[in-house]
Amino acid sequence: MAQIPVLDHDAVLAAVSPEQAIVAVREAFLAHHRGEWAMPAKVYLESPGFGDFRAMPARGAGLALLKWVTSFPGNPARGLPTVTGIVCLSDAETGEPLMLLDGRSVTALRTGAVAPVAARALAREEAAGVGVVGCGLHGTWAARCMAAAGYETGVCHDPNAEAAQRLAGELGWRAGTLSEALRADVVCCVTPGEQPVVEAGDLRPGLHLNMLGADGPGKAEATVAAVASCALFCDEWEQASHGGELTGAIRAGLVERERVTELGAVLAGDAPGRPGPDAVTLFDSTGLAIQDLAVAAVARAAWQAGAVEAQTVRL
Ligand SMILES: NC(=O)c1ccc[n+]([C@@H]2O[C@H](COP(=O)([O-])OP(=O)(O)OC[C@H]3O[C@@H](n4cnc5c(N)ncnc54)[C@H](O)[C@@H]3O)[C@@H](O)[C@H]2O)c1
């Protein structure tokens, strides 16, 4: 077996800029919508009392990917990251493994990148200010990607004031209260989803919500009533209806399939996006393996071009 290149956390982040991740993730949604990229449903493996593992496969652009990734909400209290994992990239023609990549950095980049992809498609054109609710790892990358996409101002909110200050300082934004963050044109919620941070009374005409934190069963960042009163969009219906922000409203019988549009259809121009300037739009991101494939493919191309160095292993 040939030697396999391995890109660690820092190599992935050196290989793929937020701008490149945004372009690649947008193109992945389009390719998947056209049926060119395949993505079976992600498989959850609970680790009761601790968190869960997810196995996430996708195929496209001559490559196949499996991400084995976690969400362990109690980890920060142990000084460990909530999300860890590994990505295996294979040749779609021969099945041979081509590269191993750190899953945490790939996940952070692709999760952050979807925030401006959805905002550019669904928020009002003149939307400028960003509210970030939850400034941990993925809130930070969502904010970095929003800034990279040209959103110039933002309010960062987190009960951990230091986390909010750090992110605000990095981007030249400001830290603020929850209600200040919720008054922004585009609000990105990236909390652990243990309690709602958005209620129906917080919704204002023209608001766009990116709900990124609820990516598994039992998590929600908005009340069911808030979700049900928005124009609804998701990354992928199967995932969003079973383990996303939409799940509670669907279970309560308040939202049906016909009311929810997938982002890829909007990007392709096959479905309408924002119904009007006063609508409140909500995008439910559960995180797709096609996003991981998009970022991993850019990282591999950067390595092939000699832009970053890889370690190697012989299997
Ligand atoms: N949609 C996706 O593709 C995707 C991808 C990765 C992770 N996630 C999910 O995103 C969530 C956040 O993940 P992370 O790795 O950034 O976790 P993290 O622990 O690094 O950060 C979470 C942050 O939220 C803050 N927070 C907690 N309660 C809050 C509240 N009520 N209001 C505001 N902030 C609050 C915490 O203080 C912390 O800073 C998790 O649920 C994770 O599973 C989603």
XYZ file of C-alpha atoms and ligand atoms in Angstrom:
359
model
C 0.000 0.000 0.000
C 1.317 3.434 -0.928
C 1.978 6.070 1.665
C -1.060 8.152 2.520
C -0.758 11.888 3.142
C -2.251 13.157 6.391
C -3.262 16.786 6.858
C -3.407 17.823 10.489
C -5.522 20.625 11.934
C -3.139 23.462 11.094
C -2.347 22.094 7.620
C -6.073 22.010 6.739
C -6.535 25.602 7.903
C -3.412 26.660 5.982
C -4.650 24.844 2.864
C -8.191 26.252 2.728
C -9.103 29.903 3.249
C -12.604 30.881 4.394
C -13.141 32.425 0.933
C -12.245 29.126 -0.783
C -14.431 27.159 1.642
C -17.404 29.432 0.891
C -17.059 28.983 -2.893
C -16.528 25.211 -2.595
C -19.441 24.684 -0.185
C -21.770 26.691 -2.427
C -20.731 24.599 -5.439
C -21.244 21.384 -3.444
C -24.853 22.337 -2.660
C -25.420 22.962 -6.367
C -23.777 19.685 -7.469
C -25.811 17.748 -4.919
C -28.995 19.471 -6.016
C -28.233 18.516 -9.643
C -27.816 14.893 -8.528
C -24.109 14.807 -9.418
C -22.934 14.320 -5.831
C -24.316 11.476 -3.673
C -24.857 11.598 0.071
C -26.482 8.785 2.065
C -28.029 9.783 5.399
C -25.615 10.296 8.273
C -25.610 7.589 10.922
C -25.736 8.583 14.602
C -24.192 6.393 17.276
C -25.188 7.595 20.728
C -22.734 7.482 23.597
C -25.297 7.886 26.390
C -24.464 10.510 28.970
C -21.586 11.864 26.883
C -22.591 12.725 23.319
C -22.709 11.045 19.948
C -20.620 9.852 17.025
C -21.661 10.449 13.421
C -20.582 8.558 10.283
C -21.004 10.850 7.282
C -20.354 9.619 3.714
C -20.454 11.527 0.420
C -19.232 11.065 -3.170
C -18.524 13.666 -5.814
C -15.866 15.115 -8.133
C -14.143 11.723 -8.457
C -13.717 11.419 -4.691
C -15.507 9.632 -1.870
C -15.402 10.765 1.731
C -16.209 9.370 5.136
C -16.173 11.638 8.166
C -16.215 10.005 11.598
C -17.024 12.922 13.868
C -18.420 13.632 17.326
C -20.463 16.065 19.374
C -19.648 15.716 23.081
C -21.193 18.774 24.780
C -19.549 18.111 28.165
C -16.046 18.137 26.696
C -15.256 21.862 27.196
C -15.645 21.321 30.973
C -12.900 18.682 30.638
C -10.727 21.022 28.628
C -11.492 19.098 25.428
C -13.161 20.273 22.202
C -16.874 19.484 21.647
C -16.188 18.219 18.134
C -13.337 15.916 17.095
C -12.974 13.456 14.263
C -11.198 12.225 11.188
C -11.910 12.432 7.470
C -10.929 9.723 4.995
C -10.836 10.769 1.348
C -10.818 7.969 -1.245
C -10.604 7.615 -5.017
C -14.150 7.108 -6.321
C -12.874 4.974 -9.266
C -10.588 2.568 -7.416
C -11.765 2.928 -3.827
C -8.184 3.535 -2.686
C -7.692 5.818 0.314
C -6.049 9.029 -0.888
C -5.740 11.214 2.187
C -6.585 11.468 5.884
C -7.546 14.866 7.271
C -8.225 16.255 10.708
C -12.013 16.268 11.073
C -12.225 19.193 13.465
C -10.743 21.767 11.114
C -12.676 20.463 8.093
C -15.899 20.624 10.129
C -15.177 24.113 11.420
C -14.473 25.474 7.925
C -17.444 23.863 6.208
C -19.842 24.759 9.047
C -18.683 28.351 9.011
C -18.810 28.522 5.219
C -22.472 27.606 4.961
C -23.432 30.660 7.029
C -22.630 33.245 4.301
C -23.766 30.871 1.529
C -27.225 30.765 3.131
C -27.193 34.445 4.097
C -26.276 35.595 0.574
C -29.114 33.461 -0.811
C -31.786 34.241 1.769
C -31.118 37.476 3.658
C -32.191 40.857 2.302
C -29.722 42.134 -0.263
C -28.909 45.202 1.834
C -28.351 43.113 4.993
C -25.038 44.181 6.491
C -24.845 43.513 10.217
C -24.353 40.099 11.798
C -25.382 38.833 15.234
C -23.531 35.799 16.526
C -25.150 33.924 19.398
C -22.683 31.391 20.744
C -19.016 32.243 20.186
C -17.388 28.846 20.631
C -15.494 27.040 17.878
C -18.228 26.943 15.248
C -19.655 30.348 16.128
C -16.152 31.709 15.614
C -15.831 30.118 12.166
C -19.336 31.201 11.154
C -18.390 34.761 12.093
C -15.017 34.535 10.301
C -16.739 33.293 7.147
C -19.452 35.972 7.354
C -16.681 38.569 7.637
C -14.776 36.961 4.734
C -17.965 37.189 2.646
C -18.131 40.934 3.217
C -20.402 41.346 6.239
C -18.542 44.169 7.925
C -20.174 44.691 11.315
C -21.306 42.303 13.981
C -22.397 41.815 17.573
C -21.029 38.752 19.365
C -22.963 37.316 22.282
C -21.996 34.503 24.614
C -22.594 33.938 28.350
C -18.843 33.400 28.363
C -17.978 37.098 28.011
C -14.349 36.301 27.241
C -15.352 34.185 24.209
C -17.553 36.982 22.870
C -14.839 39.607 23.451
C -12.162 37.491 21.786
C -14.222 36.961 18.643
C -15.384 40.565 18.505
C -11.790 41.765 18.942
C -10.491 39.483 16.162
C -13.019 40.754 13.613
C -13.310 44.377 14.736
C -16.915 43.718 15.758
C -18.333 44.286 19.247
C -19.557 42.098 22.103
C -23.138 42.607 23.214
C -26.226 41.234 24.893
C -28.466 38.579 23.396
C -31.090 41.127 22.423
C -28.445 43.315 20.729
C -27.208 40.322 18.724
C -30.775 39.398 17.769
C -31.358 42.902 16.356
C -28.802 42.320 13.559
C -29.862 41.766 9.920
C -28.435 38.249 9.882
C -28.315 36.264 13.114
C -26.172 33.130 13.354
C -27.050 30.916 16.320
C -24.302 28.453 17.193
C -25.019 27.364 20.760
C -25.132 23.768 22.040
C -28.922 23.869 21.529
C -29.778 23.040 25.109
C -32.189 25.945 25.511
C -33.886 28.271 23.021
C -32.155 31.594 22.395
C -34.736 32.814 19.834
C -38.396 33.260 20.733
C -41.313 34.285 18.539
C -41.215 37.790 20.077
C -37.638 38.258 18.816
C -38.610 37.970 15.151
C -38.555 41.270 13.223
C -39.528 41.862 9.601
C -36.580 41.287 7.268
C -34.533 39.170 9.696
C -32.557 36.176 8.463
C -31.662 33.447 10.945
C -28.898 30.904 10.368
C -29.536 28.145 12.910
C -26.313 26.140 13.087
C -26.222 24.703 16.611
C -29.057 22.159 16.505
C -27.403 19.385 14.548
C -28.752 16.327 16.313
C -31.847 14.908 17.973
C -33.114 16.819 21.024
C -31.303 20.085 20.264
C -33.066 23.374 19.493
C -32.047 27.038 19.528
C -35.470 28.540 18.766
C -38.881 27.843 20.248
C -41.262 25.787 18.150
C -43.524 28.853 17.811
C -40.626 30.952 16.482
C -39.637 28.307 13.942
C -43.228 27.861 12.759
C -43.646 31.572 12.033
C -40.628 31.839 9.677
C -40.157 31.135 5.975
C -38.237 27.883 6.272
C -35.121 26.586 4.515
C -32.762 23.741 5.350
C -29.596 22.098 4.094
C -31.265 18.729 3.567
C -34.794 17.716 4.472
C -34.060 14.210 5.834
C -31.445 15.444 8.273
C -33.257 18.639 9.230
C -36.568 16.890 9.870
C -35.004 14.246 12.109
C -32.199 16.024 13.924
C -32.296 19.741 13.296
C -33.885 23.015 14.264
C -37.038 22.124 12.331
C -37.615 18.804 14.094
C -39.620 20.156 17.061
C -42.016 22.153 14.884
C -42.486 19.180 12.545
C -43.196 16.836 15.465
C -45.694 19.372 16.861
C -47.526 19.251 13.516
C -46.814 22.939 12.839
C -44.535 22.459 9.824
C -44.894 20.137 6.838
C -42.468 19.135 4.098
C -44.067 21.496 1.529
C -43.208 24.521 3.694
C -39.470 23.814 3.734
C -37.099 24.530 0.832
C -33.621 23.068 0.499
C -30.796 25.573 0.050
C -29.486 23.865 -3.101
C -32.812 24.459 -4.878
C -32.672 28.166 -4.015
C -29.022 28.472 -5.137
C -29.890 26.770 -8.430
C -32.839 29.084 -9.010
C -35.225 26.105 -8.965
C -37.144 27.323 -5.907
C -37.931 30.774 -4.572
C -35.865 32.113 -1.701
C -36.940 34.995 0.543
C -40.682 35.571 -0.001
C -40.340 39.356 0.387
C -38.341 42.063 2.188
C -40.425 41.781 5.368
C -40.336 38.003 5.672
C -38.337 36.333 8.430
C -36.250 33.582 6.881
C -34.763 30.698 8.866
C -32.071 28.372 7.533
C -31.611 25.124 9.439
C -28.068 23.806 9.062
C -27.527 20.280 10.300
C -24.167 19.906 8.539
C -23.754 17.814 5.403
C -21.041 15.425 4.267
C -21.043 17.203 0.875
C -19.766 20.296 2.722
C -16.938 18.194 4.180
C -16.151 16.781 0.752
C -16.033 20.285 -0.708
C -13.490 21.455 1.871
C -11.458 18.218 1.840
C -11.174 18.390 -1.962
C -9.821 21.958 -1.783
C -7.352 20.883 0.918
C -6.127 17.971 -1.218
C -5.749 20.214 -4.255
C -3.667 22.632 -2.169
C -1.432 19.754 -1.076
C -1.123 18.514 -4.684
C -0.110 22.036 -5.718
C 2.597 22.046 -3.040
C 0.932 24.816 -1.034
C 0.961 22.759 2.196
C 2.968 19.856 3.522
C 1.446 16.602 4.699
C 2.675 13.967 7.091
C 2.449 10.442 5.734
C 1.424 7.015 7.019
C 1.800 3.589 5.458
C -1.251 1.464 6.225
N -24.649 22.685 11.797
C -23.478 22.138 11.733
O -23.009 21.775 10.651
C -22.666 21.946 12.984
C -21.332 21.568 12.867
C -20.567 21.426 14.021
C -21.131 21.642 15.255
N -22.458 21.993 15.338
C -23.100 22.225 16.627
O -22.911 23.571 16.989
C -23.019 23.683 18.413
C -21.827 24.493 18.932
O -20.645 23.727 18.699
P -19.215 24.302 19.104
O -18.224 23.285 18.692
O -19.059 25.693 18.632
O -19.337 24.278 20.690
P -18.507 25.155 21.733
O -18.664 24.472 23.033
O -17.131 25.426 21.204
O -19.281 26.563 21.748
C -20.586 26.721 22.191
C -20.682 28.154 22.714
O -22.056 28.443 22.981
C -22.080 29.209 24.164
N -23.419 29.139 24.731
C -23.947 28.175 25.525
N -25.222 28.504 25.832
C -25.483 29.695 25.232
C -26.608 30.559 25.195
N -27.740 30.230 25.843
N -26.515 31.700 24.503
C -25.382 32.030 23.840
N -24.286 31.245 23.835
C -24.331 30.094 24.533
C -21.001 28.615 25.037
O -20.609 29.501 26.073
C -19.908 28.367 24.010
O -19.043 29.475 23.876
C -23.082 22.242 18.941
O -24.423 21.894 19.204
C -22.544 21.429 17.781
O -22.999 20.088 17.811
C -23.211 22.165 14.221
